[in-house]
Amino acid sequence: MRILIQNGTVVTDGKQFAADVLTENDKILKVAPAIAEAADKVIDATGMYVLPGFIDTHTHFDLDLGTTITADNFPTGTRAAVKGGTTTVLDFATQDKGMTMQDAYDLWQKKAEGSSCNYGFHMAVSEWNAERIAEIDNMIRQGVTSFKMYMVYDAMKVNDGEIYDALKRTAAKDCLIGVHCENYDILQQRIRELKAEGRFAPEAHPVSRPNEVEAEAVARLMRTAELAGAPAWVVHLSTKEGLEEAERARARGQEVYLETCPQYIALNDSRYTEPDAAKFVMSPPLRKDADREAVMGGLADGKIDFIGTDHCSFTMEQKAMGKDDFTKIPNGGAGAENRGELVYTYMVKSGKATIEQMADMLSTNAAKIFGMYPQKGTVSAGSDADLVVFDPNAERTISWKTNLHNCDNSPYEGLTSAGRARDVLVNGVPAVENFELVKEGAGRFVFRGPSMRTRK
Ligand code: DUC
Ligand code: ZN
Ligand code: ZN
């Protein structure tokens, strides 16, 4: 099957140019002006950008928290993702205590069957011991070249010595360990203080984990990675102070990768006063406008490398588990469908970044850093035919009612976006046409190689 995308502006690898794109089966065959070859289907991209398929570096589909399970599984979460232009998600396969990484890998492969976009896994490890250490190479051999460790959450938290050891052991393998950076002990103490003051409502959630709780943890991770001689990767960076700590480490010569999320761009902590505030309970919490500005500035200056959603959706009924105690509200929100349109609206339409930068932060940088480039992350002959035809003038009001995720709320409810994916190809198969999902289940597992370590 050949598809010809005509008359668009191709944006890839830091450049934009007028060109047609011809795909054959699951690959891009040619990128050139005025391609005259026959095709089974022609897409007119006049006035559109043609971008590399977006890569969401951070999702939690079908995640069992113990108390409840995420509203979205892979079929529903990836359906929403692909409608928003995401052609690959990197989900966190989670090795719970007592499981092997192989158990978690096998389980996640099963969960991911029927995905509508491509999927790879980071391996989140909840314990660090000789058995887990012995599994690292086995994961790499199966295309999992990145890991995650949590400094918080009782079920998953590891200690600083374990993070140090994990960093040290993986440093020479060109794989990365992402760390959820918050100071556990201070967080627990502040929760005790807030409860002693009778503060049990969602408004206490951001107060329990203020900027310093993140910044201290980022600084600690930086020094830990320095000592381990390893690259550092901070997941879902949300604060000005956290960014400053990472920049300090870079100034010392350290190799640091930073991820942020659309919620730290589009939303602020005033949301915790709203009646449905529980839907904004996620960690890190929504921050102040000064943090949003710092995060957007960090993206525009190239200090923040890529954007993942941290999609971790729960229904309002699930959120109500914490109606009398904010610490019992399942953390997270739905974002997989909305990342591209929000980044375009807040970064490009606002004039903070160029469309070329948007392609980097939504796709190319992640492809390089997570071992998928040039198979993915570029509009080039020979690469996978994961493509987005992006309409820069498509306005809409975001609502959970029209989002395809399996969830009765959205943190972005009522926001207006100013540009979004019109057509999406996944492995050369049209999955979205004229803003509508037309094909489900076209996703495949992405076997990833070593990180290109772009900041080495
Ligand atoms: N934060 C969330 O809000 N949800 C999932 C995990 C996380 O770190
Ligand atoms: Zn996290
Ligand atoms: Zn997460």
GROMACS .gro file of C-alpha atoms and ligand atoms in nm:
model
  466
    1MET     CA    1   0.000   0.000   0.000
    2ARG     CA    2   0.135   0.338  -0.102
    3ILE     CA    3   0.018   0.667   0.044
    4LEU     CA    4   0.115   1.004  -0.099
    5ILE     CA    5   0.095   1.310   0.126
    6GLN     CA    6   0.100   1.608  -0.108
    7ASN     CA    7   0.160   1.982  -0.084
    8GLY     CA    8   0.246   1.996   0.286
    9THR     CA    9   0.529   2.163   0.475
   10VAL     CA   10   0.752   1.890   0.611
   11VAL     CA   11   0.901   1.971   0.951
   12THR     CA   12   1.181   1.744   1.063
   13ASP     CA   13   1.530   1.748   1.213
   14GLY     CA   14   1.533   2.121   1.273
   15LYS     CA   15   1.416   2.220   0.925
   16GLN     CA   16   1.096   2.293   0.736
   17PHE     CA   17   1.053   2.263   0.362
   18ALA     CA   18   0.782   2.215   0.103
   19ALA     CA   19   0.778   1.846   0.003
   20ASP     CA   20   0.558   1.547  -0.065
   21VAL     CA   21   0.596   1.228   0.135
   22LEU     CA   22   0.542   0.885  -0.021
   23THR     CA   23   0.502   0.583   0.202
   24GLU     CA   24   0.512   0.219   0.101
   25ASN     CA   25   0.371  -0.031   0.348
   26ASP     CA   26   0.519   0.059   0.685
   27LYS     CA   27   0.810   0.277   0.567
   28ILE     CA   28   0.866   0.620   0.421
   29LEU     CA   29   0.983   0.564   0.064
   30LYS     CA   30   1.056   0.917  -0.048
   31VAL     CA   31   1.050   1.278   0.073
   32ALA     CA   32   1.081   1.515  -0.224
   33PRO     CA   33   0.909   1.802  -0.404
   34ALA     CA   34   0.625   1.713  -0.643
   35ILE     CA   35   0.636   1.333  -0.628
   36ALA     CA   36   0.454   1.209  -0.937
   37GLU     CA   37   0.442   0.837  -0.856
   38ALA     CA   38   0.117   0.646  -0.832
   39ALA     CA   39  -0.031   0.581  -0.487
   40ASP     CA   40  -0.328   0.391  -0.347
   41LYS     CA   41  -0.431   0.692  -0.144
   42VAL     CA   42  -0.351   1.063  -0.171
   43ILE     CA   43  -0.374   1.299   0.126
   44ASP     CA   44  -0.384   1.669   0.041
   45ALA     CA   45  -0.178   1.850   0.305
   46THR     CA   46  -0.209   2.200   0.162
   47GLY     CA   47  -0.168   2.445   0.453
   48MET     CA   48  -0.064   2.162   0.686
   49TYR     CA   49   0.257   2.062   0.858
   50VAL     CA   50   0.380   1.707   0.805
   51LEU     CA   51   0.554   1.601   1.125
   52PRO     CA   52   0.721   1.288   1.256
   53GLY     CA   53   0.469   1.086   1.461
   54PHE     CA   54   0.467   1.211   1.819
   55ILE     CA   55   0.628   1.004   2.094
   56ASP     CA   56   0.475   1.017   2.443
   57THR     CA   57   0.762   0.932   2.676
   58HIS     CA   58   0.547   0.877   2.983
   59THR     CA   59   0.220   0.685   3.016
   60HIS     CA   60   0.065   0.462   3.278
   61PHE     CA   61  -0.193   0.239   3.111
   62ASP     CA   62  -0.351  -0.051   3.296
   63LEU     CA   63  -0.159   0.029   3.612
   64ASP     CA   64  -0.275  -0.138   3.930
   65LEU     CA   65  -0.209   0.089   4.227
   66GLY     CA   66  -0.321  -0.177   4.474
   67THR     CA   67  -0.618   0.035   4.583
   68THR     CA   68  -0.753   0.084   4.230
   69ILE     CA   69  -0.658   0.044   3.867
   70THR     CA   70  -0.622   0.316   3.603
   71ALA     CA   71  -0.933   0.396   3.401
   72ASP     CA   72  -0.741   0.357   3.076
   73ASN     CA   73  -0.587   0.037   2.954
   74PHE     CA   74  -0.374   0.012   2.641
   75PRO     CA   75  -0.661  -0.018   2.391
   76THR     CA   76  -0.842   0.290   2.526
   77GLY     CA   77  -0.533   0.494   2.614
   78THR     CA   78  -0.360   0.441   2.280
   79ARG     CA   79  -0.681   0.512   2.092
   80ALA     CA   80  -0.685   0.855   2.257
   81ALA     CA   81  -0.311   0.899   2.205
   82VAL     CA   82  -0.321   0.831   1.833
   83LYS     CA   83  -0.612   1.069   1.781
   84GLY     CA   84  -0.384   1.337   1.923
   85GLY     CA   85  -0.098   1.251   1.687
   86THR     CA   86   0.097   1.019   1.913
   87THR     CA   87   0.222   0.719   1.717
   88THR     CA   88   0.441   0.572   1.994
   89VAL     CA   89   0.399   0.562   2.370
   90LEU     CA   90   0.662   0.456   2.619
   91ASP     CA   91   0.466   0.308   2.906
   92PHE     CA   92   0.602   0.219   3.248
   93ALA     CA   93   0.601  -0.158   3.285
   94THR     CA   94   0.611  -0.197   3.660
   95GLN     CA   95   0.805  -0.459   3.848
   96ASP     CA   96   0.616  -0.482   4.175
   97LYS     CA   97   0.794  -0.625   4.477
   98GLY     CA   98   0.825  -1.001   4.445
   99MET     CA   99   0.801  -0.996   4.066
  100THR     CA  100   1.090  -1.027   3.827
  101MET     CA  101   1.146  -0.769   3.556
  102GLN     CA  102   1.074  -1.049   3.313
  103ASP     CA  103   0.733  -1.106   3.478
  104ALA     CA  104   0.657  -0.736   3.439
  105TYR     CA  105   0.779  -0.735   3.078
  106ASP     CA  106   0.564  -1.038   2.990
  107LEU     CA  107   0.263  -0.890   3.167
  108TRP     CA  108   0.301  -0.558   2.987
  109GLN     CA  109   0.334  -0.729   2.649
  110LYS     CA  110  -0.004  -0.892   2.716
  111LYS     CA  111  -0.163  -0.571   2.841
  112ALA     CA  112  -0.044  -0.385   2.530
  113GLU     CA  113  -0.207  -0.622   2.280
  114GLY     CA  114  -0.460  -0.436   2.068
  115SER     CA  115  -0.285  -0.098   2.098
  116SER     CA  116  -0.371   0.160   1.837
  117CYS     CA  117  -0.026   0.317   1.840
  118ASN     CA  118   0.320   0.170   1.877
  119TYR     CA  119   0.445   0.102   2.227
  120GLY     CA  120   0.769   0.044   2.409
  121PHE     CA  121   0.836   0.004   2.779
  122HIS     CA  122   1.050   0.167   3.041
  123MET     CA  123   1.095  -0.080   3.327
  124ALA     CA  124   0.997   0.070   3.664
  125VAL     CA  125   1.175  -0.121   3.938
  126SER     CA  126   1.044  -0.128   4.292
  127GLU     CA  127   1.332  -0.316   4.449
  128TRP     CA  128   1.703  -0.327   4.383
  129ASN     CA  129   1.889  -0.645   4.469
  130ALA     CA  130   2.115  -0.907   4.312
  131GLU     CA  131   1.826  -1.071   4.126
  132ARG     CA  132   1.708  -0.749   3.966
  133ILE     CA  133   2.065  -0.645   3.883
  134ALA     CA  134   2.112  -0.977   3.703
  135GLU     CA  135   1.812  -0.895   3.482
  136ILE     CA  136   1.934  -0.565   3.335
  137ASP     CA  137   2.111  -0.714   3.034
  138ASN     CA  138   1.817  -0.941   2.969
  139MET     CA  139   1.587  -0.638   2.948
  140ILE     CA  140   1.824  -0.461   2.712
  141ARG     CA  141   1.827  -0.773   2.492
  142GLN     CA  142   1.447  -0.747   2.475
  143GLY     CA  143   1.445  -0.384   2.367
  144VAL     CA  144   1.391  -0.219   2.705
  145THR     CA  145   1.678   0.026   2.741
  146SER     CA  146   1.541   0.259   3.007
  147PHE     CA  147   1.433   0.216   3.367
  148LYS     CA  148   1.251   0.418   3.631
  149MET     CA  149   1.296   0.451   4.004
  150TYR     CA  150   1.068   0.628   4.247
  151MET     CA  151   1.182   0.829   4.549
  152VAL     CA  152   0.821   0.823   4.679
  153TYR     CA  153   0.518   0.590   4.692
  154ASP     CA  154   0.549   0.317   4.956
  155ALA     CA  155   0.498   0.032   4.713
  156MET     CA  156   0.772   0.143   4.477
  157LYS     CA  157   1.017   0.369   4.653
  158VAL     CA  158   1.386   0.282   4.655
  159ASN     CA  159   1.655   0.453   4.860
  160ASP     CA  160   1.938   0.680   4.750
  161GLY     CA  161   2.199   0.404   4.780
  162GLU     CA  162   1.994   0.186   4.550
  163ILE     CA  163   1.954   0.467   4.298
  164TYR     CA  164   2.329   0.526   4.316
  165ASP     CA  165   2.403   0.157   4.258
  166ALA     CA  166   2.154   0.132   3.970
  167LEU     CA  167   2.302   0.441   3.803
  168LYS     CA  168   2.655   0.310   3.845
  169ARG     CA  169   2.574  -0.030   3.701
  170THR     CA  170   2.390   0.105   3.398
  171ALA     CA  171   2.619   0.401   3.316
  172ALA     CA  172   2.830   0.212   3.065
  173LYS     CA  173   2.533   0.043   2.897
  174ASP     CA  174   2.390   0.353   2.728
  175CYS     CA  175   2.058   0.310   2.898
  176LEU     CA  176   1.891   0.571   3.115
  177ILE     CA  177   1.723   0.564   3.452
  178GLY     CA  178   1.443   0.813   3.502
  179VAL     CA  179   1.380   0.919   3.858
  180HIS     CA  180   1.059   1.049   4.015
  181CYS     CA  181   1.216   1.323   4.225
  182GLU     CA  182   1.040   1.417   4.548
  183ASN     CA  183   1.167   1.408   4.906
  184TYR     CA  184   0.971   1.126   5.071
  185ASP     CA  185   1.042   1.208   5.437
  186ILE     CA  186   0.959   1.576   5.410
  187LEU     CA  187   0.646   1.493   5.214
  188GLN     CA  188   0.531   1.251   5.485
  189GLN     CA  189   0.602   1.507   5.756
  190ARG     CA  190   0.410   1.779   5.576
  191ILE     CA  191   0.114   1.543   5.529
  192ARG     CA  192   0.116   1.485   5.906
  193GLU     CA  193   0.130   1.861   5.968
  194LEU     CA  194  -0.157   1.931   5.729
  195LYS     CA  195  -0.376   1.661   5.879
  196ALA     CA  196  -0.302   1.791   6.228
  197GLU     CA  197  -0.435   2.126   6.108
  198GLY     CA  198  -0.749   1.952   5.983
  199ARG     CA  199  -0.664   1.997   5.617
  200PHE     CA  200  -0.793   1.691   5.433
  201ALA     CA  201  -0.924   1.848   5.110
  202PRO     CA  202  -0.746   1.844   4.771
  203GLU     CA  203  -0.621   2.201   4.831
  204ALA     CA  204  -0.370   2.048   5.073
  205HIS     CA  205  -0.217   1.825   4.805
  206PRO     CA  206   0.013   2.091   4.649
  207VAL     CA  207   0.095   2.224   4.998
  208SER     CA  208   0.219   1.880   5.098
  209ARG     CA  209   0.471   1.873   4.812
  210PRO     CA  210   0.587   2.229   4.738
  211ASN     CA  211   0.865   2.324   4.495
  212GLU     CA  212   1.142   2.255   4.748
  213VAL     CA  213   1.029   1.894   4.780
  214GLU     CA  214   1.101   1.848   4.411
  215ALA     CA  215   1.408   2.073   4.392
  216GLU     CA  216   1.584   1.905   4.685
  217ALA     CA  217   1.524   1.566   4.526
  218VAL     CA  218   1.650   1.685   4.187
  219ALA     CA  219   1.964   1.826   4.351
  220ARG     CA  220   2.016   1.497   4.536
  221LEU     CA  221   1.973   1.296   4.218
  222MET     CA  222   2.223   1.522   4.041
  223ARG     CA  223   2.488   1.463   4.305
  224THR     CA  224   2.407   1.092   4.313
  225ALA     CA  225   2.451   1.065   3.936
  226GLU     CA  226   2.770   1.270   3.955
  227LEU     CA  227   2.913   1.027   4.207
  228ALA     CA  228   2.797   0.730   4.000
  229GLY     CA  229   2.950   0.878   3.683
  230ALA     CA  230   2.616   0.832   3.511
  231PRO     CA  231   2.369   1.037   3.308
  232ALA     CA  232   2.066   1.161   3.498
  233TRP     CA  233   1.708   1.181   3.373
  234VAL     CA  234   1.440   1.365   3.569
  235VAL     CA  235   1.086   1.259   3.481
  236HIS     CA  236   0.797   1.509   3.491
  237LEU     CA  237   1.001   1.813   3.598
  238SER     CA  238   0.755   2.078   3.720
  239THR     CA  239   0.937   2.357   3.905
  240LYS     CA  240   1.161   2.654   3.837
  241GLU     CA  241   1.385   2.546   4.124
  242GLY     CA  242   1.412   2.190   3.996
  243LEU     CA  243   1.518   2.321   3.658
  244GLU     CA  244   1.779   2.542   3.825
  245GLU     CA  245   1.925   2.243   4.009
  246ALA     CA  246   1.949   2.046   3.685
  247GLU     CA  247   2.114   2.340   3.511
  248ARG     CA  248   2.363   2.366   3.796
  249ALA     CA  249   2.458   2.004   3.740
  250ARG     CA  250   2.497   2.066   3.367
  251ALA     CA  251   2.721   2.362   3.444
  252ARG     CA  252   2.942   2.119   3.639
  253GLY     CA  253   2.964   1.910   3.324
  254GLN     CA  254   2.698   1.650   3.399
  255GLU     CA  255   2.484   1.481   3.139
  256VAL     CA  256   2.123   1.556   3.230
  257TYR     CA  257   1.799   1.479   3.045
  258LEU     CA  258   1.477   1.651   3.141
  259GLU     CA  259   1.116   1.568   3.075
  260THR     CA  260   0.814   1.785   3.150
  261CYS     CA  261   0.441   1.738   3.093
  262PRO     CA  262   0.161   1.945   2.937
  263GLN     CA  263  -0.006   1.996   3.275
  264TYR     CA  264   0.295   2.198   3.395
  265ILE     CA  265   0.257   2.420   3.088
  266ALA     CA  266  -0.118   2.466   3.061
  267LEU     CA  267  -0.246   2.458   3.420
  268ASN     CA  268  -0.168   2.621   3.752
  269ASP     CA  269  -0.238   2.548   4.117
  270SER     CA  270  -0.544   2.775   4.133
  271ARG     CA  271  -0.729   2.463   4.013
  272TYR     CA  272  -0.714   2.313   4.361
  273THR     CA  273  -0.983   2.557   4.473
  274GLU     CA  274  -1.232   2.428   4.214
  275PRO     CA  275  -1.519   2.199   4.319
  276ASP     CA  276  -1.378   1.904   4.119
  277ALA     CA  277  -1.023   1.967   4.245
  278ALA     CA  278  -0.963   1.594   4.295
  279LYS     CA  279  -0.914   1.555   3.922
  280PHE     CA  280  -0.605   1.778   3.946
  281VAL     CA  281  -0.446   1.565   4.217
  282MET     CA  282  -0.135   1.432   4.050
  283SER     CA  283   0.228   1.421   4.150
  284PRO     CA  284   0.406   1.648   4.103
  285PRO     CA  285   0.113   1.884   4.163
  286LEU     CA  286   0.015   2.178   3.945
  287ARG     CA  287   0.242   2.474   4.018
  288LYS     CA  288   0.248   2.854   4.012
  289ASP     CA  289   0.258   3.063   3.696
  290ALA     CA  290   0.627   3.138   3.760
  291ASP     CA  291   0.695   2.766   3.730
  292ARG     CA  292   0.489   2.738   3.412
  293GLU     CA  293   0.692   3.023   3.266
  294ALA     CA  294   1.016   2.856   3.371
  295VAL     CA  295   0.910   2.524   3.219
  296MET     CA  296   0.802   2.689   2.893
  297GLY     CA  297   1.124   2.892   2.888
  298GLY     CA  298   1.322   2.573   2.952
  299LEU     CA  299   1.156   2.408   2.654
  300ALA     CA  300   1.211   2.711   2.431
  301ASP     CA  301   1.579   2.732   2.531
  302GLY     CA  302   1.634   2.361   2.475
  303LYS     CA  303   1.702   2.294   2.845
  304ILE     CA  304   1.407   2.055   2.872
  305ASP     CA  305   1.441   1.775   2.621
  306PHE     CA  306   1.102   1.614   2.574
  307ILE     CA  307   0.741   1.607   2.687
  308GLY     CA  308   0.549   1.308   2.819
  309THR     CA  309   0.195   1.319   2.949
  310ASP     CA  310   0.220   1.108   3.265
  311HIS     CA  311  -0.124   0.990   3.152
  312CYS     CA  312  -0.263   0.808   3.455
  313SER     CA  313  -0.639   0.844   3.441
  314PHE     CA  314  -0.903   0.784   3.706
  315THR     CA  315  -1.277   0.841   3.696
  316MET     CA  316  -1.443   1.086   3.934
  317GLU     CA  317  -1.577   0.788   4.124
  318GLN     CA  318  -1.222   0.663   4.172
  319LYS     CA  319  -1.107   1.012   4.268
  320ALA     CA  320  -1.383   1.012   4.533
  321MET     CA  321  -1.188   0.746   4.723
  322GLY     CA  322  -1.013   1.044   4.876
  323LYS     CA  323  -1.312   1.265   4.946
  324ASP     CA  324  -1.229   1.275   5.316
  325ASP     CA  325  -0.850   1.250   5.281
  326PHE     CA  326  -0.650   1.398   4.993
  327THR     CA  327  -0.375   1.137   5.035
  328LYS     CA  328  -0.622   0.867   4.930
  329ILE     CA  329  -0.707   1.029   4.597
  330PRO     CA  330  -0.550   0.820   4.321
  331ASN     CA  331  -0.283   1.040   4.165
  332GLY     CA  332  -0.293   1.128   3.799
  333GLY     CA  333  -0.493   1.258   3.508
  334ALA     CA  334  -0.572   1.190   3.143
  335GLY     CA  335  -0.357   1.367   2.888
  336ALA     CA  336  -0.257   1.129   2.610
  337GLU     CA  337  -0.491   1.276   2.349
  338ASN     CA  338  -0.415   1.641   2.417
  339ARG     CA  339  -0.037   1.676   2.429
  340GLY     CA  340   0.020   1.785   2.067
  341GLU     CA  341  -0.257   2.043   2.061
  342LEU     CA  342  -0.157   2.187   2.400
  343VAL     CA  343   0.210   2.214   2.308
  344TYR     CA  344   0.121   2.379   1.979
  345THR     CA  345  -0.114   2.622   2.153
  346TYR     CA  346   0.107   2.718   2.446
  347MET     CA  347   0.448   2.698   2.282
  348VAL     CA  348   0.414   2.762   1.907
  349LYS     CA  349   0.097   2.966   1.862
  350SER     CA  350   0.207   3.183   2.155
  351GLY     CA  351   0.537   3.251   1.978
  352LYS     CA  352   0.756   3.091   2.245
  353ALA     CA  353   0.894   2.818   2.019
  354THR     CA  354   0.906   2.730   1.652
  355ILE     CA  355   0.729   2.442   1.484
  356GLU     CA  356   1.073   2.284   1.431
  357GLN     CA  357   1.129   2.292   1.806
  358MET     CA  358   0.788   2.140   1.860
  359ALA     CA  359   0.881   1.845   1.637
  360ASP     CA  360   1.196   1.801   1.845
  361MET     CA  361   1.023   1.816   2.184
  362LEU     CA  362   0.729   1.596   2.082
  363SER     CA  363   0.919   1.340   1.879
  364THR     CA  364   1.278   1.365   1.759
  365ASN     CA  365   1.453   1.422   2.091
  366ALA     CA  366   1.269   1.131   2.251
  367ALA     CA  367   1.348   0.907   1.954
  368LYS     CA  368   1.718   0.985   1.996
  369ILE     CA  369   1.733   0.970   2.373
  370PHE     CA  370   1.533   0.647   2.393
  371GLY     CA  371   1.705   0.451   2.118
  372MET     CA  372   1.453   0.475   1.835
  373TYR     CA  373   1.621   0.715   1.592
  374PRO     CA  374   1.621   0.721   1.288
  375GLN     CA  375   1.363   0.443   1.277
  376LYS     CA  376   1.131   0.694   1.443
  377GLY     CA  377   1.137   1.069   1.511
  378THR     CA  378   1.213   1.184   1.159
  379VAL     CA  379   1.039   1.231   0.823
  380SER     CA  380   1.306   1.064   0.614
  381ALA     CA  381   1.325   0.793   0.350
  382GLY     CA  382   1.370   0.455   0.517
  383SER     CA  383   1.214   0.557   0.848
  384ASP     CA  384   0.890   0.414   0.983
  385ALA     CA  385   0.580   0.565   0.828
  386ASP     CA  386   0.460   0.718   1.156
  387LEU     CA  387   0.338   1.059   1.041
  388VAL     CA  388   0.116   1.344   1.151
  389VAL     CA  389  -0.056   1.588   0.918
  390PHE     CA  390  -0.105   1.878   1.156
  391ASP     CA  391  -0.361   2.151   1.098
  392PRO     CA  392  -0.231   2.472   1.261
  393ASN     CA  393  -0.573   2.635   1.238
  394ALA     CA  394  -0.795   2.366   1.388
  395GLU     CA  395  -0.948   2.523   1.697
  396ARG     CA  396  -1.150   2.331   1.949
  397THR     CA  397  -1.258   2.324   2.309
  398ILE     CA  398  -1.111   2.023   2.488
  399SER     CA  399  -1.358   1.800   2.669
  400TRP     CA  400  -1.356   1.452   2.815
  401LYS     CA  401  -1.680   1.401   2.622
  402THR     CA  402  -1.496   1.414   2.290
  403ASN     CA  403  -1.162   1.277   2.406
  404LEU     CA  404  -1.131   0.905   2.338
  405HIS     CA  405  -0.982   0.812   2.673
  406ASN     CA  406  -1.198   0.596   2.899
  407CYS     CA  407  -1.249   0.856   3.165
  408ASP     CA  408  -1.527   1.092   3.269
  409ASN     CA  409  -1.301   1.390   3.330
  410SER     CA  410  -1.009   1.579   3.184
  411PRO     CA  411  -0.771   1.820   3.357
  412TYR     CA  412  -0.794   2.026   3.037
  413GLU     CA  413  -1.175   2.045   3.029
  414GLY     CA  414  -1.287   2.370   2.867
  415LEU     CA  415  -0.945   2.484   2.742
  416THR     CA  416  -0.930   2.601   2.382
  417SER     CA  417  -0.660   2.456   2.162
  418ALA     CA  418  -0.545   2.616   1.841
  419GLY     CA  419  -0.413   2.344   1.612
  420ARG     CA  420  -0.415   1.966   1.611
  421ALA     CA  421  -0.349   1.642   1.428
  422ARG     CA  422  -0.579   1.605   1.127
  423ASP     CA  423  -0.445   1.279   0.982
  424VAL     CA  424  -0.219   1.020   1.143
  425LEU     CA  425  -0.039   0.723   0.993
  426VAL     CA  426   0.082   0.444   1.222
  427ASN     CA  427   0.324   0.207   1.048
  428GLY     CA  428   0.190   0.337   0.715
  429VAL     CA  429  -0.172   0.265   0.808
  430PRO     CA  430  -0.417   0.559   0.823
  431ALA     CA  431  -0.534   0.561   1.185
  432VAL     CA  432  -0.683   0.912   1.193
  433GLU     CA  433  -0.849   1.083   0.898
  434ASN     CA  434  -0.994   1.430   0.911
  435PHE     CA  435  -0.966   1.433   1.295
  436GLU     CA  436  -1.154   1.103   1.336
  437LEU     CA  437  -1.012   0.771   1.447
  438VAL     CA  438  -1.059   0.529   1.158
  439LYS     CA  439  -0.840   0.236   1.253
  440GLU     CA  440  -0.766   0.076   1.588
  441GLY     CA  441  -0.510  -0.186   1.674
  442ALA     CA  442  -0.236  -0.092   1.424
  443GLY     CA  443   0.031  -0.053   1.695
  444ARG     CA  444   0.338  -0.273   1.736
  445PHE     CA  445   0.600  -0.323   2.004
  446VAL     CA  446   0.901  -0.097   1.956
  447PHE     CA  447   1.227  -0.277   2.024
  448ARG     CA  448   1.458   0.002   2.135
  449GLY     CA  449   1.835   0.022   2.108
  450PRO     CA  450   2.085   0.215   2.319
  451SER     CA  451   2.028   0.582   2.395
  452MET     CA  452   2.205   0.820   2.157
  453ARG     CA  453   2.288   1.025   2.467
  454THR     CA  454   2.258   1.354   2.283
  455ARG     CA  455   2.404   1.551   2.575
  456LYS     CA  456   2.707   1.330   2.640
  457DUC     N1  457   0.232   1.065   3.938
  457DUC     C1  458   0.101   1.064   3.910
  457DUC     O1  459   0.033   1.164   3.926
  457DUC     N2  460   0.049   0.949   3.863
  457DUC     C2  461   0.123   0.834   3.835
  457DUC     C3  462   0.256   0.829   3.891
  457DUC     C4  463   0.312   0.959   3.929
  457DUC     O2  464   0.428   0.970   3.955
  458ZN      ZN  465   0.644   0.979   3.861
  459ZN      ZN  466   0.439   0.880   3.594
   0.00000   0.00000   0.00000
